[in-house]
Amino acid sequence: MVKYYCCAGLLKSSWDQVCVAFWQRYPNPYSNHVLTEDIIFREVTPTNCLISRRLLTKTSRAPHWMEPYLPKQMASSAYIIEDSIVDPQKRTMTTLTWNISHARLMSVEERCKYYINPENGSCTEIKREAWISTNVYGLSRAVQEFGLRRFKNSVTKTMKGFEYVLAKMQGETPSRTLTETATERARETALAAKEKAKDLASQAQKKQYV
Amino acid sequence: MNSVGEACTDMKREYDQCFNRWFAEKFLKGDQSGDPCTESFKRYQLCVQTAIKEKDIPVDGVEFMGPNKDKPES
């Protein structure tokens, strides 16, 4: 079974600026989980589209309840492939991103289409679709829910990172203030604590039934 | 941003700089006069492809936009 998710996003920058920022978006203050970034294939097609493949290394932490299902010495990072097509004639950029590590455990595929906002030519619309699936027998629902939660979380970070890079490119001081940084940190800590509490609760519950 | 091959990061930066300029100033503007970054790209690729082999990163045989094929067009 595959879980499907779709959402729209809007960036208040022109399509050209967004495309330029796309190649310069790492590092940014919201991309601490991205460890390395490489272009491993690139070509201009006869129809004058730019096709590229980017290889990313990201940190990947699994929740505690998944640990019994994971190999003992699982790498703490994951490799991600991101293929893209930039079509300067149609003014569209399409990306397809998926993990090539731990894919049996959980596979997340994301397709994004970036195009000029039909109502406001100086904004860029993003249509984002994701497919989340797992081969772990008996856990598919839990893994999918976890995958979706994490995916949504990473979409927020991606958008914030994009806005940050765009603002910087346009010579503005990015709007991320110290207060915002502190709030973000606090929220992340709270979230981590909540996850931990949930784990403990479910472990306690399991023990009760043994 | 760092390259997956520690030794390739400087080559990557040099290439990125060349590419970003060409992409913004020529490619997006419809100028088809060709990519001036091929030399730095070749150097960088030689390095990064070696690193990928050394680290056994499974990128071989993965078709371009591979998993997209079985996705419905929407």
PDB file of C-alpha atoms in Angstrom, chain A residues 1-183:
ATOM      1  CA  MET A   1       0.000   0.000   0.000  1.00  0.00           C
ATOM      2  CA  VAL A   2       1.177   3.467  -0.846  1.00  0.00           C
ATOM      3  CA  LYS A   3       0.221   6.622   0.961  1.00  0.00           C
ATOM      4  CA  TYR A   4      -0.300   9.604  -1.319  1.00  0.00           C
ATOM      5  CA  TYR A   5       0.024  13.216  -0.270  1.00  0.00           C
ATOM      6  CA  CYS A   6      -0.377  16.379  -2.287  1.00  0.00           C
ATOM      7  CA  CYS A   7       0.020  20.044  -1.392  1.00  0.00           C
ATOM      8  CA  ALA A   8       0.594  23.412  -3.021  1.00  0.00           C
ATOM      9  CA  GLY A   9       3.135  26.038  -2.124  1.00  0.00           C
ATOM     10  CA  LEU A  10       3.781  29.611  -3.148  1.00  0.00           C
ATOM     11  CA  LEU A  11       7.032  31.542  -3.272  1.00  0.00           C
ATOM     12  CA  LYS A  12       6.937  35.312  -3.641  1.00  0.00           C
ATOM     13  CA  SER A  13       9.728  35.366  -6.192  1.00  0.00           C
ATOM     14  CA  SER A  14       9.806  35.016  -9.939  1.00  0.00           C
ATOM     15  CA  TRP A  15      10.193  31.612 -11.532  1.00  0.00           C
ATOM     16  CA  ASP A  16      13.687  32.553 -12.769  1.00  0.00           C
ATOM     17  CA  GLN A  17      14.797  33.546  -9.285  1.00  0.00           C
ATOM     18  CA  VAL A  18      13.370  30.362  -7.796  1.00  0.00           C
ATOM     19  CA  CYS A  19      15.252  28.227 -10.330  1.00  0.00           C
ATOM     20  CA  VAL A  20      18.503  30.057  -9.627  1.00  0.00           C
ATOM     21  CA  ALA A  21      17.938  29.624  -5.881  1.00  0.00           C
ATOM     22  CA  PHE A  22      17.155  25.928  -6.372  1.00  0.00           C
ATOM     23  CA  TRP A  23      20.810  25.245  -7.208  1.00  0.00           C
ATOM     24  CA  GLN A  24      22.112  27.408  -4.369  1.00  0.00           C
ATOM     25  CA  ARG A  25      19.813  26.461  -1.557  1.00  0.00           C
ATOM     26  CA  TYR A  26      22.292  24.443   0.502  1.00  0.00           C
ATOM     27  CA  PRO A  27      23.445  25.209   3.065  1.00  0.00           C
ATOM     28  CA  ASN A  28      20.798  27.342   4.765  1.00  0.00           C
ATOM     29  CA  PRO A  29      19.798  27.614   8.429  1.00  0.00           C
ATOM     30  CA  TYR A  30      17.019  25.069   7.914  1.00  0.00           C
ATOM     31  CA  SER A  31      19.132  22.431   6.163  1.00  0.00           C
ATOM     32  CA  ASN A  32      21.263  21.078   9.010  1.00  0.00           C
ATOM     33  CA  HIS A  33      20.132  17.577   8.089  1.00  0.00           C
ATOM     34  CA  VAL A  34      21.746  17.867   4.635  1.00  0.00           C
ATOM     35  CA  LEU A  35      25.343  16.712   4.926  1.00  0.00           C
ATOM     36  CA  THR A  36      26.602  16.606   1.344  1.00  0.00           C
ATOM     37  CA  GLU A  37      25.386  17.676  -2.077  1.00  0.00           C
ATOM     38  CA  ASP A  38      26.714  16.703  -5.504  1.00  0.00           C
ATOM     39  CA  ILE A  39      25.750  16.957  -9.119  1.00  0.00           C
ATOM     40  CA  ILE A  40      26.438  13.532 -10.588  1.00  0.00           C
ATOM     41  CA  PHE A  41      24.889  13.951 -14.025  1.00  0.00           C
ATOM     42  CA  ARG A  42      24.025  16.987 -16.104  1.00  0.00           C
ATOM     43  CA  GLU A  43      23.126  17.570 -19.711  1.00  0.00           C
ATOM     44  CA  VAL A  44      21.335  20.052 -21.944  1.00  0.00           C
ATOM     45  CA  THR A  45      18.923  18.085 -24.145  1.00  0.00           C
ATOM     46  CA  PRO A  46      18.446  18.741 -27.888  1.00  0.00           C
ATOM     47  CA  THR A  47      15.183  20.501 -26.948  1.00  0.00           C
ATOM     48  CA  ASN A  48      17.207  22.833 -24.699  1.00  0.00           C
ATOM     49  CA  CYS A  49      16.051  21.497 -21.338  1.00  0.00           C
ATOM     50  CA  LEU A  50      18.546  21.123 -18.509  1.00  0.00           C
ATOM     51  CA  ILE A  51      18.474  17.702 -16.929  1.00  0.00           C
ATOM     52  CA  SER A  52      20.441  17.076 -13.733  1.00  0.00           C
ATOM     53  CA  ARG A  53      20.840  14.456 -11.078  1.00  0.00           C
ATOM     54  CA  ARG A  54      21.811  15.574  -7.602  1.00  0.00           C
ATOM     55  CA  LEU A  55      23.032  13.167  -4.921  1.00  0.00           C
ATOM     56  CA  LEU A  56      22.371  14.242  -1.352  1.00  0.00           C
ATOM     57  CA  THR A  57      23.403  12.731   1.960  1.00  0.00           C
ATOM     58  CA  LYS A  58      20.987  13.442   4.778  1.00  0.00           C
ATOM     59  CA  THR A  59      20.946  12.388   8.395  1.00  0.00           C
ATOM     60  CA  SER A  60      18.247   9.823   9.023  1.00  0.00           C
ATOM     61  CA  ARG A  61      17.032   9.035  12.469  1.00  0.00           C
ATOM     62  CA  ALA A  62      14.438   6.347  12.977  1.00  0.00           C
ATOM     63  CA  PRO A  63      12.017   6.530  15.894  1.00  0.00           C
ATOM     64  CA  HIS A  64      12.671   4.149  18.805  1.00  0.00           C
ATOM     65  CA  TRP A  65       9.697   1.928  18.071  1.00  0.00           C
ATOM     66  CA  MET A  66      11.167   1.098  14.674  1.00  0.00           C
ATOM     67  CA  GLU A  67      14.526   0.007  16.068  1.00  0.00           C
ATOM     68  CA  PRO A  68      13.684  -3.706  16.504  1.00  0.00           C
ATOM     69  CA  TYR A  69      12.991  -3.866  12.764  1.00  0.00           C
ATOM     70  CA  LEU A  70      16.224  -2.213  11.713  1.00  0.00           C
ATOM     71  CA  PRO A  71      19.580  -3.828  10.978  1.00  0.00           C
ATOM     72  CA  LYS A  72      21.833  -3.697  14.046  1.00  0.00           C
ATOM     73  CA  GLN A  73      24.342  -1.311  12.545  1.00  0.00           C
ATOM     74  CA  MET A  74      22.243   0.853  10.344  1.00  0.00           C
ATOM     75  CA  ALA A  75      23.976   3.854   8.839  1.00  0.00           C
ATOM     76  CA  SER A  76      22.882   7.084  10.451  1.00  0.00           C
ATOM     77  CA  SER A  77      22.697   8.796   7.088  1.00  0.00           C
ATOM     78  CA  ALA A  78      20.778   8.143   3.912  1.00  0.00           C
ATOM     79  CA  TYR A  79      21.462   8.777   0.249  1.00  0.00           C
ATOM     80  CA  ILE A  80      18.857  10.648  -1.735  1.00  0.00           C
ATOM     81  CA  ILE A  81      18.620  11.139  -5.496  1.00  0.00           C
ATOM     82  CA  GLU A  82      16.988  14.221  -6.924  1.00  0.00           C
ATOM     83  CA  ASP A  83      16.422  14.315 -10.679  1.00  0.00           C
ATOM     84  CA  SER A  84      15.250  17.510 -12.307  1.00  0.00           C
ATOM     85  CA  ILE A  85      14.230  18.983 -15.634  1.00  0.00           C
ATOM     86  CA  VAL A  86      14.340  22.739 -16.173  1.00  0.00           C
ATOM     87  CA  ASP A  87      12.443  23.804 -19.272  1.00  0.00           C
ATOM     88  CA  PRO A  88      13.194  27.485 -20.003  1.00  0.00           C
ATOM     89  CA  GLN A  89      10.754  27.558 -22.933  1.00  0.00           C
ATOM     90  CA  LYS A  90       7.704  26.351 -21.007  1.00  0.00           C
ATOM     91  CA  ARG A  91       9.071  27.895 -17.808  1.00  0.00           C
ATOM     92  CA  THR A  92       8.580  24.815 -15.711  1.00  0.00           C
ATOM     93  CA  MET A  93      10.896  22.915 -13.427  1.00  0.00           C
ATOM     94  CA  THR A  94      10.035  19.350 -12.455  1.00  0.00           C
ATOM     95  CA  THR A  95      11.900  17.465  -9.765  1.00  0.00           C
ATOM     96  CA  LEU A  96      11.700  13.886  -8.582  1.00  0.00           C
ATOM     97  CA  THR A  97      13.352  13.014  -5.291  1.00  0.00           C
ATOM     98  CA  TRP A  98      13.618   9.628  -3.604  1.00  0.00           C
ATOM     99  CA  ASN A  99      15.758   7.735  -1.107  1.00  0.00           C
ATOM    100  CA  ILE A 100      18.068   4.993  -2.326  1.00  0.00           C
ATOM    101  CA  SER A 101      19.064   3.979   1.225  1.00  0.00           C
ATOM    102  CA  HIS A 102      16.781   2.070   3.595  1.00  0.00           C
ATOM    103  CA  ALA A 103      14.233   1.914   0.767  1.00  0.00           C
ATOM    104  CA  ARG A 104      12.796  -1.455   1.808  1.00  0.00           C
ATOM    105  CA  LEU A 105      12.076  -0.012   5.194  1.00  0.00           C
ATOM    106  CA  MET A 106      10.510   3.168   3.932  1.00  0.00           C
ATOM    107  CA  SER A 107      10.454   4.728   0.529  1.00  0.00           C
ATOM    108  CA  VAL A 108       9.508   8.363   0.030  1.00  0.00           C
ATOM    109  CA  GLU A 109       9.161   9.684  -3.496  1.00  0.00           C
ATOM    110  CA  GLU A 110       8.419  13.312  -4.076  1.00  0.00           C
ATOM    111  CA  ARG A 111       7.498  15.024  -7.309  1.00  0.00           C
ATOM    112  CA  CYS A 112       7.437  18.812  -7.507  1.00  0.00           C
ATOM    113  CA  LYS A 113       6.437  21.058 -10.314  1.00  0.00           C
ATOM    114  CA  TYR A 114       7.480  24.716 -10.191  1.00  0.00           C
ATOM    115  CA  TYR A 115       5.619  27.078 -12.498  1.00  0.00           C
ATOM    116  CA  ILE A 116       4.648  30.738 -12.834  1.00  0.00           C
ATOM    117  CA  ASN A 117       1.622  31.616 -10.732  1.00  0.00           C
ATOM    118  CA  PRO A 118      -1.184  32.210 -13.269  1.00  0.00           C
ATOM    119  CA  GLU A 119      -2.637  35.128 -11.262  1.00  0.00           C
ATOM    120  CA  ASN A 120       0.612  36.836 -10.374  1.00  0.00           C
ATOM    121  CA  GLY A 121       3.544  36.464 -12.732  1.00  0.00           C
ATOM    122  CA  SER A 122       6.063  37.520 -10.088  1.00  0.00           C
ATOM    123  CA  CYS A 123       5.210  34.546  -7.868  1.00  0.00           C
ATOM    124  CA  THR A 124       6.031  30.869  -8.288  1.00  0.00           C
ATOM    125  CA  GLU A 125       3.635  28.074  -7.601  1.00  0.00           C
ATOM    126  CA  ILE A 126       4.818  24.661  -6.410  1.00  0.00           C
ATOM    127  CA  LYS A 127       2.739  21.552  -6.763  1.00  0.00           C
ATOM    128  CA  ARG A 128       4.144  18.900  -4.474  1.00  0.00           C
ATOM    129  CA  GLU A 129       3.147  15.231  -4.490  1.00  0.00           C
ATOM    130  CA  ALA A 130       4.542  12.425  -2.387  1.00  0.00           C
ATOM    131  CA  TRP A 131       4.234   8.658  -2.286  1.00  0.00           C
ATOM    132  CA  ILE A 132       5.216   6.902   0.915  1.00  0.00           C
ATOM    133  CA  SER A 133       5.470   3.142   1.128  1.00  0.00           C
ATOM    134  CA  THR A 134       7.109   0.403   3.168  1.00  0.00           C
ATOM    135  CA  ASN A 135       7.876  -3.281   2.925  1.00  0.00           C
ATOM    136  CA  VAL A 136       7.880  -3.871   6.653  1.00  0.00           C
ATOM    137  CA  TYR A 137       5.190  -6.441   7.227  1.00  0.00           C
ATOM    138  CA  GLY A 138       2.634  -5.545   9.847  1.00  0.00           C
ATOM    139  CA  LEU A 139       3.924  -2.049  10.383  1.00  0.00           C
ATOM    140  CA  SER A 140       2.986  -0.403   7.142  1.00  0.00           C
ATOM    141  CA  ARG A 141       0.426   1.932   8.631  1.00  0.00           C
ATOM    142  CA  ALA A 142       2.666   3.115  11.444  1.00  0.00           C
ATOM    143  CA  VAL A 143       5.632   3.584   9.137  1.00  0.00           C
ATOM    144  CA  GLN A 144       3.540   5.490   6.613  1.00  0.00           C
ATOM    145  CA  GLU A 145       2.144   7.773   9.301  1.00  0.00           C
ATOM    146  CA  PHE A 146       5.630   8.403  10.612  1.00  0.00           C
ATOM    147  CA  GLY A 147       6.918   8.975   7.072  1.00  0.00           C
ATOM    148  CA  LEU A 148       4.166  11.430   6.310  1.00  0.00           C
ATOM    149  CA  ARG A 149       4.724  13.369   9.537  1.00  0.00           C
ATOM    150  CA  ARG A 150       8.403  13.631   8.806  1.00  0.00           C
ATOM    151  CA  PHE A 151       7.758  14.548   5.198  1.00  0.00           C
ATOM    152  CA  LYS A 152       5.429  17.410   6.153  1.00  0.00           C
ATOM    153  CA  ASN A 153       8.002  18.623   8.623  1.00  0.00           C
ATOM    154  CA  SER A 154      10.682  18.610   5.950  1.00  0.00           C
ATOM    155  CA  VAL A 155       8.427  20.489   3.492  1.00  0.00           C
ATOM    156  CA  THR A 156       8.189  23.319   6.029  1.00  0.00           C
ATOM    157  CA  LYS A 157      11.969  23.376   6.337  1.00  0.00           C
ATOM    158  CA  THR A 158      12.423  23.273   2.560  1.00  0.00           C
ATOM    159  CA  MET A 159      10.104  26.242   2.064  1.00  0.00           C
ATOM    160  CA  LYS A 160      11.752  28.257   4.843  1.00  0.00           C
ATOM    161  CA  GLY A 161      15.171  27.459   3.449  1.00  0.00           C
ATOM    162  CA  PHE A 162      14.059  28.506  -0.018  1.00  0.00           C
ATOM    163  CA  GLU A 163      12.686  31.808   1.278  1.00  0.00           C
ATOM    164  CA  TYR A 164      15.898  32.425   3.179  1.00  0.00           C
ATOM    165  CA  VAL A 165      18.101  31.814   0.129  1.00  0.00           C
ATOM    166  CA  LEU A 166      15.826  33.908  -2.115  1.00  0.00           C
ATOM    167  CA  ALA A 167      15.904  36.826   0.322  1.00  0.00           C
ATOM    168  CA  LYS A 168      19.681  36.596   0.534  1.00  0.00           C
ATOM    169  CA  MET A 169      20.022  36.499  -3.259  1.00  0.00           C
ATOM    170  CA  GLN A 170      17.862  39.575  -3.562  1.00  0.00           C
ATOM    171  CA  GLY A 171      20.090  41.418  -1.147  1.00  0.00           C
ATOM    172  CA  GLU A 172      17.620  41.530   1.713  1.00  0.00           C
ATOM    173  CA  THR A 173      18.459  40.530   5.221  1.00  0.00           C
ATOM    174  CA  PRO A 174      16.677  37.235   5.698  1.00  0.00           C
ATOM    175  CA  SER A 175      13.785  37.646   8.058  1.00  0.00           C
ATOM    176  CA  ARG A 176      14.930  34.942  10.433  1.00  0.00           C
ATOM    177  CA  THR A 177      15.546  36.717  13.706  1.00  0.00           C
ATOM    178  CA  LEU A 178      17.256  35.492  16.830  1.00  0.00           C
ATOM    179  CA  THR A 179      13.907  35.121  18.515  1.00  0.00           C
ATOM    180  CA  GLU A 180      12.697  32.960  15.679  1.00  0.00           C
ATOM    181  CA  THR A 181      15.810  30.800  15.917  1.00  0.00           C
ATOM    182  CA  ALA A 182      15.264  30.375  19.638  1.00  0.00           C
ATOM    183  CA  THR A 183      11.570  29.562  19.191  1.00  0.00           C
TER     184      THR A 183
END
